[in-house]
One Martini backbone bead per residue (centre of mass of N, CA, C, O) as a GRO file, in nm:
protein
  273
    1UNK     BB    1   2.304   0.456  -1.325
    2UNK     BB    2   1.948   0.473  -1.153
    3UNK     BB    3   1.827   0.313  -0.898
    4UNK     BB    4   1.525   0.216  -0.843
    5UNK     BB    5   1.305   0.166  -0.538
    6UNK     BB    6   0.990   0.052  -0.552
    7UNK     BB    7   0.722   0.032  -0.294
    8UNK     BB    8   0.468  -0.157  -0.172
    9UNK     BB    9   0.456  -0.229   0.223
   10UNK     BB   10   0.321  -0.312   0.486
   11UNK     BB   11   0.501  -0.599   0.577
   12UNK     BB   12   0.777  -0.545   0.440
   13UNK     BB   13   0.877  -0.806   0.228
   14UNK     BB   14   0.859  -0.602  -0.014
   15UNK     BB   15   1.100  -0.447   0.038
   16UNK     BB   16   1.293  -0.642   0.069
   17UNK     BB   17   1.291  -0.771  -0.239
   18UNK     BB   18   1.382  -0.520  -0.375
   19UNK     BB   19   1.648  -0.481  -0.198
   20UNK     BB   20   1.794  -0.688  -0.315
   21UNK     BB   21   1.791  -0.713  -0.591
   22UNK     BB   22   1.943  -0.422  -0.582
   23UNK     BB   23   2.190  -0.529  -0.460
   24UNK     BB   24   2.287  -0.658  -0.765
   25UNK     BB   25   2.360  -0.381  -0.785
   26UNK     BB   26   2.645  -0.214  -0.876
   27UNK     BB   27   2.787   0.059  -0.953
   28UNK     BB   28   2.535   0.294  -0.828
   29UNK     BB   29   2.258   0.464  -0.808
   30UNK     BB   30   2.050   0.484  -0.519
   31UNK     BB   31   1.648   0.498  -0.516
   32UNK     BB   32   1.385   0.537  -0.285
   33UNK     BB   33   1.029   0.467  -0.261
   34UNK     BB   34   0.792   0.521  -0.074
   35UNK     BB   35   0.445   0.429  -0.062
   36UNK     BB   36   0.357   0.444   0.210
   37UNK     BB   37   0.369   0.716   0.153
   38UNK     BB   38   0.202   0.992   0.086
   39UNK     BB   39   0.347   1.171  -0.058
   40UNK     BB   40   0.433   0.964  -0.276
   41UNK     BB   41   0.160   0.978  -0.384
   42UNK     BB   42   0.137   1.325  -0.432
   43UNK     BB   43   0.395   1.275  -0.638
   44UNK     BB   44   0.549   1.286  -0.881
   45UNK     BB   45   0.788   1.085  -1.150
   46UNK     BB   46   1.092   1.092  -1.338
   47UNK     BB   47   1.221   0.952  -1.577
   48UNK     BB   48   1.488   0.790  -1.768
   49UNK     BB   49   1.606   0.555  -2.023
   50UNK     BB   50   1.883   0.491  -1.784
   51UNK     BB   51   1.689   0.400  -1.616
   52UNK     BB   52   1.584   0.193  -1.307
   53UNK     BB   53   1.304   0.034  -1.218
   54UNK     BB   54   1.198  -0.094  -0.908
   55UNK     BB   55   0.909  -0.295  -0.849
   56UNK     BB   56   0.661  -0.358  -0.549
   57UNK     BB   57   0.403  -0.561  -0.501
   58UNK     BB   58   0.118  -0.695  -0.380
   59UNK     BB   59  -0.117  -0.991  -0.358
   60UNK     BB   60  -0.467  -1.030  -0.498
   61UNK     BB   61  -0.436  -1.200  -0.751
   62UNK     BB   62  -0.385  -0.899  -0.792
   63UNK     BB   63  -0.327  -0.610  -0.688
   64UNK     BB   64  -0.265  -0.448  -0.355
   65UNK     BB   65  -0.394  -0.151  -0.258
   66UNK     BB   66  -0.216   0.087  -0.491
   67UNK     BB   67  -0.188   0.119  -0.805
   68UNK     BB   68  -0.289   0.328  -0.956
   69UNK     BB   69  -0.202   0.566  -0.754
   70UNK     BB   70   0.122   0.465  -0.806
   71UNK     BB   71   0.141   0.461  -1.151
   72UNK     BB   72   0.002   0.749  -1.196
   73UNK     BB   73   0.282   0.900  -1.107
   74UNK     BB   74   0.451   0.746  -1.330
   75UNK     BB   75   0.706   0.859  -1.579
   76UNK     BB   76   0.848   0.763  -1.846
   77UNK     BB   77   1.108   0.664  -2.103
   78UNK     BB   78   1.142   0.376  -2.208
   79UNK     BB   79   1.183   0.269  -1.893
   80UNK     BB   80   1.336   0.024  -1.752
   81UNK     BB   81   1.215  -0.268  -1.572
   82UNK     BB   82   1.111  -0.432  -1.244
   83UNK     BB   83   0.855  -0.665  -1.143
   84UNK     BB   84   0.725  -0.740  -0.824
   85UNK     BB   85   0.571  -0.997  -0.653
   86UNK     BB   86   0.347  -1.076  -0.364
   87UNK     BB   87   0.304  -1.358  -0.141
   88UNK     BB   88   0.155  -1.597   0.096
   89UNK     BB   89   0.271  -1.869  -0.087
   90UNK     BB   90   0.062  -1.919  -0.273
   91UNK     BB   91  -0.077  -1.698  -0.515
   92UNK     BB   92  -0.003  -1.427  -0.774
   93UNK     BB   93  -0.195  -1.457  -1.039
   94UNK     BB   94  -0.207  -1.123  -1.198
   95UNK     BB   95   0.009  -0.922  -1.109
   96UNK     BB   96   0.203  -0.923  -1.348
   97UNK     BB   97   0.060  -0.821  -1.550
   98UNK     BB   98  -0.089  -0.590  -1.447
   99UNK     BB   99   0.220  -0.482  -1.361
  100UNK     BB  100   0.276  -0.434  -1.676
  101UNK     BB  101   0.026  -0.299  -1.790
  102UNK     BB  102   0.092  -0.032  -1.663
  103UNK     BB  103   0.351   0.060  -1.704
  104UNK     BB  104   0.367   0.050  -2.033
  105UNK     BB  105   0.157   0.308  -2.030
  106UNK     BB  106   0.402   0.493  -1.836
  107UNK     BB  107   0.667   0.411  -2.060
  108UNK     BB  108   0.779   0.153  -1.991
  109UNK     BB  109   1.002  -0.173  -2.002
  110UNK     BB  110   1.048  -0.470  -1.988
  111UNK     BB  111   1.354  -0.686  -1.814
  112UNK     BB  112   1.188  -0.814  -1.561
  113UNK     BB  113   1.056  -1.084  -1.356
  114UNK     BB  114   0.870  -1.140  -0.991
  115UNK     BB  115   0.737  -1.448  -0.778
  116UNK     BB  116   0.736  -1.441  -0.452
  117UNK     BB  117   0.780  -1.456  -0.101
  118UNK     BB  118   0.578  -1.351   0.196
  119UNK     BB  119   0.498  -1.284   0.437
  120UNK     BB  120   0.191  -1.289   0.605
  121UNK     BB  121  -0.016  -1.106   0.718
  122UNK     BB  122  -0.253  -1.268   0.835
  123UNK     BB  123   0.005  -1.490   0.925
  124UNK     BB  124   0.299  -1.556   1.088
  125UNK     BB  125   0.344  -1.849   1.008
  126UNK     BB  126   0.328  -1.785   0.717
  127UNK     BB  127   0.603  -1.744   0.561
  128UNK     BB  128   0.814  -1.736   0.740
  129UNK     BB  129   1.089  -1.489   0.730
  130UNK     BB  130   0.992  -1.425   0.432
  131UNK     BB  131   1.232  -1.311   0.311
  132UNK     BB  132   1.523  -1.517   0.317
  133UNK     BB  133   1.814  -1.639   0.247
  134UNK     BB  134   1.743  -1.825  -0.011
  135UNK     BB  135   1.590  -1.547  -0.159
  136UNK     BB  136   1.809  -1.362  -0.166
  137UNK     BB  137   2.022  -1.496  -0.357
  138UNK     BB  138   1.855  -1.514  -0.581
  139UNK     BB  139   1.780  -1.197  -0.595
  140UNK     BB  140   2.050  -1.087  -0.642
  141UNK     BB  141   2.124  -1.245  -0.882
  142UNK     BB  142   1.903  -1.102  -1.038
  143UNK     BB  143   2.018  -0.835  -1.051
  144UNK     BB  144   2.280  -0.888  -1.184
  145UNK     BB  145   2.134  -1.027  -1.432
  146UNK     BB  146   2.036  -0.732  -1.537
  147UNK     BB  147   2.284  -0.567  -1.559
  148UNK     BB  148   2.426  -0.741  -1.765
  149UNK     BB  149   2.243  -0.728  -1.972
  150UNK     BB  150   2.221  -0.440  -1.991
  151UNK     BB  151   2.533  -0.364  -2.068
  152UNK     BB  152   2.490  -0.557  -2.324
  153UNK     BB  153   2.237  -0.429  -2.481
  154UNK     BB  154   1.984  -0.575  -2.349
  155UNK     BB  155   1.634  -0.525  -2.391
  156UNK     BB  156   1.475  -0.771  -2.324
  157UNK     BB  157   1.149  -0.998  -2.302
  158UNK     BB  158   1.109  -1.360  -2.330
  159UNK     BB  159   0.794  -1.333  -2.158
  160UNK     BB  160   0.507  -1.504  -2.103
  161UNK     BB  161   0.283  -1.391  -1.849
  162UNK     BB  162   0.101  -1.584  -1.598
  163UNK     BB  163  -0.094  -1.725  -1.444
  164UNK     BB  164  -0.123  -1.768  -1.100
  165UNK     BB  165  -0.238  -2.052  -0.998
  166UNK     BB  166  -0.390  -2.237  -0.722
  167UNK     BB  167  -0.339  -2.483  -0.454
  168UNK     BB  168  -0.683  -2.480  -0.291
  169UNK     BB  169  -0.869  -2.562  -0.472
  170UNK     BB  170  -1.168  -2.480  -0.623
  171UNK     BB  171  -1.243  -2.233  -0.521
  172UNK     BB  172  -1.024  -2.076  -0.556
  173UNK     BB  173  -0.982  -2.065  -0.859
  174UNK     BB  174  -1.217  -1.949  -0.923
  175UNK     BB  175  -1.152  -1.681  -0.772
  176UNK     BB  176  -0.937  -1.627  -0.951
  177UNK     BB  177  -1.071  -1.610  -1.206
  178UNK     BB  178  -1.292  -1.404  -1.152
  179UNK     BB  179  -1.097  -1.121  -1.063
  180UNK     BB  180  -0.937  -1.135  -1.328
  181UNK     BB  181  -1.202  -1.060  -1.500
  182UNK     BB  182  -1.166  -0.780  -1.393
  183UNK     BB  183  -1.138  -0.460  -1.354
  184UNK     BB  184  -0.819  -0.381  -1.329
  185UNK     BB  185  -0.529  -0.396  -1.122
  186UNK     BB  186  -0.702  -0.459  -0.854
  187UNK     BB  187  -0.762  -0.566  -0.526
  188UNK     BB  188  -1.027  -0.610  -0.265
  189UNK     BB  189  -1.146  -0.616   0.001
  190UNK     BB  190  -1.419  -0.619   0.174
  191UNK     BB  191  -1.541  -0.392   0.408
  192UNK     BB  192  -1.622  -0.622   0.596
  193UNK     BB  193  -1.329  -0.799   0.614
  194UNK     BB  194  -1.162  -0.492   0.746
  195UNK     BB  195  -1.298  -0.524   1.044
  196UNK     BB  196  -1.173  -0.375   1.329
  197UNK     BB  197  -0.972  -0.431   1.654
  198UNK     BB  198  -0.904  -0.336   1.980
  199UNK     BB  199  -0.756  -0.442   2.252
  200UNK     BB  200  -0.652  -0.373   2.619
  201UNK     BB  201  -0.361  -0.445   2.513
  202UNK     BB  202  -0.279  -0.201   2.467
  203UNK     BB  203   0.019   0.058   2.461
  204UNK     BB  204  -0.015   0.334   2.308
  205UNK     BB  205   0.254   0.328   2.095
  206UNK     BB  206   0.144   0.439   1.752
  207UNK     BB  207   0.270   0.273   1.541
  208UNK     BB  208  -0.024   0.237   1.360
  209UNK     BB  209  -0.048   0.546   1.278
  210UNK     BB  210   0.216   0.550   1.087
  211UNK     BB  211   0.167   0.249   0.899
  212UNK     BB  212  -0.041   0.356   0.781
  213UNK     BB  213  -0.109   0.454   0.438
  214UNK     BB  214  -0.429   0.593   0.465
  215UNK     BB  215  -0.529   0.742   0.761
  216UNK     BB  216  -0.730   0.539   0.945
  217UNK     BB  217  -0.563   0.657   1.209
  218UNK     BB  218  -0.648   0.722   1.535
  219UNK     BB  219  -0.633   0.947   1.888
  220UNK     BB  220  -0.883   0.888   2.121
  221UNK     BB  221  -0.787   0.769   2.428
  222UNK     BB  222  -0.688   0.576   2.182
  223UNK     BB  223  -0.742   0.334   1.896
  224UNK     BB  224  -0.893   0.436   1.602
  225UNK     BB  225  -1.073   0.285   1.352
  226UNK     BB  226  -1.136   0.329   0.997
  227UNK     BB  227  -1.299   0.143   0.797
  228UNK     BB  228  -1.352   0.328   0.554
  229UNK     BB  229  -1.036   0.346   0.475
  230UNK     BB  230  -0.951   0.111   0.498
  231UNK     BB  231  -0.754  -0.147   0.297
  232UNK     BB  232  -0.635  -0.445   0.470
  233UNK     BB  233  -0.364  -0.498   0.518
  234UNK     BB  234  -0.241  -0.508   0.805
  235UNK     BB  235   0.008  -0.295   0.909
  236UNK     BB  236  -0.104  -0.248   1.190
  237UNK     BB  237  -0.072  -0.584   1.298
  238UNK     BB  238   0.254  -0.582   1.216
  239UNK     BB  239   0.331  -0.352   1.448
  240UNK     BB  240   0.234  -0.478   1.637
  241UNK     BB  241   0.376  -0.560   1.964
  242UNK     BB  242   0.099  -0.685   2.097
  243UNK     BB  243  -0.159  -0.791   1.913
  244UNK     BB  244  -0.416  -0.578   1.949
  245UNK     BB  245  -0.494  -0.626   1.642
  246UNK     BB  246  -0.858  -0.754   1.502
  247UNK     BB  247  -1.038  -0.961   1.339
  248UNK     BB  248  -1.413  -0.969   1.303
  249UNK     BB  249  -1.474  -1.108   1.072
  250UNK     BB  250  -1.571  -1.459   1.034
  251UNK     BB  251  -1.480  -1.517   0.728
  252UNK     BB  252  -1.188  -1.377   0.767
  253UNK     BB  253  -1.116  -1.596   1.002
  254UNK     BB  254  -1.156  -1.843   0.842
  255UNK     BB  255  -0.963  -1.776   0.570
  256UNK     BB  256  -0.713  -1.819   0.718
  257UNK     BB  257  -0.759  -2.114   0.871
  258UNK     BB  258  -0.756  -2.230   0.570
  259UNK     BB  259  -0.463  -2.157   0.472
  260UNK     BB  260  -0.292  -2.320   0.656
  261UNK     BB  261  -0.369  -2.619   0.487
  262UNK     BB  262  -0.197  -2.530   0.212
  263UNK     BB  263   0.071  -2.297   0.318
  264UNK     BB  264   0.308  -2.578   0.442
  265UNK     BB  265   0.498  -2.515   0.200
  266UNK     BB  266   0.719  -2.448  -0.025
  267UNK     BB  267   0.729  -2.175  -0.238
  268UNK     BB  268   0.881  -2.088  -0.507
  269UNK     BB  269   1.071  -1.864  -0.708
  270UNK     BB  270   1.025  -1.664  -0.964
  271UNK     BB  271   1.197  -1.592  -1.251
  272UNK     BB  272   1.244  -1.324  -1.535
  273UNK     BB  273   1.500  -1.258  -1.776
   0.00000   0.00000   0.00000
């Protein structure tokens, strides 16, 4: 058997994640593909029957990122995978379904998936150091019993997966019924709220030029962010040594410093298998 890990990760938790999971398998062959590379999003990938694909994004009620963009490079052979979606403690809303239905029609066929618990993106307070250690023992274990399930000749899933609705009072709510009922699986800020800025203390040391997975950031003796390519993940902002890029839109930091007082909770992960 070859597990892949396959993975969009700007904030790096969903990448942890992931490979917590992968770690729960024993004696196979592992196999990453950073989908934040655009390499690996501008070429096919071939699945077989026997392989199994472990796969996670993040989200905004719905796929955050480029899941479109990555799901339609993936072909299976009703190949098993495991699905799994990051949230910034609040809550992934229907990401685990659209997350299955895209899946499902490029031939792959769900045998387990996870409701995870990533640091938050725009604030690093809020769901610190997740996934942390008790994170991990939960995913690895969850890797072990989906091998051994796999091994049994069991490929069932027998469970029906539910939006995960937001406990952050009426707005929320509203908001994530809303996006729900959008086409597509993928949510995405408002190009208005994904406006950023670079501060003098920049130390011009190009980390986020790297970061960024779709070259949205170029250096002209200094770091200019083309806002049009942007696509709001804030992989710049955590990867900035020196927190020199923020957001400017006054909406989107009212936005951020509103949820600091509803995910000061532990939310638990969520595990289907």
């Amino acid at each position: 058997m070859k597990v892949y890990s396959i993975f969009f990760s700007p904030g790096g938790s969903t990448k942890k994640c992931v490979l917590n999971v992968a770690s729960g398998f024993k004696d196979v062959e592992h196999i990453t593909i950073d989908m934040n590379d655009i390499k690996n999003r501008s070429k096919d990938h071939y699945f077989k029957s026997d392989d199994l694909v472990i796969i996670g994004m993040p989200t905004m009620t719905k796929l955050f990122g480029l899941p479109s963009d990555i799901v339609s490079r993936l072909y299976g052979d009703k190949t098993p995978f495991v699905g799994l979606v990051t949230c910034g403690n609040g809550y992934y809303g229907k990401g685990l379904i659209a997350l299955n239905t895209i899946m499902t029609r490029q031939n792959f066929r769900i045998v387990g998936a996870g409701g995870f618990v990533g640091q938050y993106s725009f604030n690093k307070e809020i769901a610190k150091g997740r996934p942390d250690d008790r994170d991990k023992v939960m995913q690895v274990d969850m890797g072990r019993r989906i091998q051994e399930k796999l091994l049994s000749g069991d490929l069932s899933f027998n469970h029906k997966l539910k939006i995960d609705w937001p406990r952050e009072g009426a707005f929320s709510t509203v908001k994530c019924g809303l996006v729900s009922l959008l086409p597509g699986p993928g949510g995405e800020l408002p190009k208005s709220m994904r406006s950023l800025d670079v501060h003098d203390t920049c130390v011009k040391c190009k980390k986020c030029i790297k970061a960024c997975p779709v070259g949205a950031i170029t250096f002209k003796e200094g770091i200019v962010i083309d806002n049009e390519k942007c696509i709001g993940c804030f992989a710049c902002g955590n990867t900035c040594p020196v927190n020199a890029i923020h957001h400017t839109n006054q909406m989107m930091i009212k936005s951020v410093k509103n949820v600091v007082s509803f995910r000061d909770k532990r939310k638990p992960l969520d595990i289907f298998i």
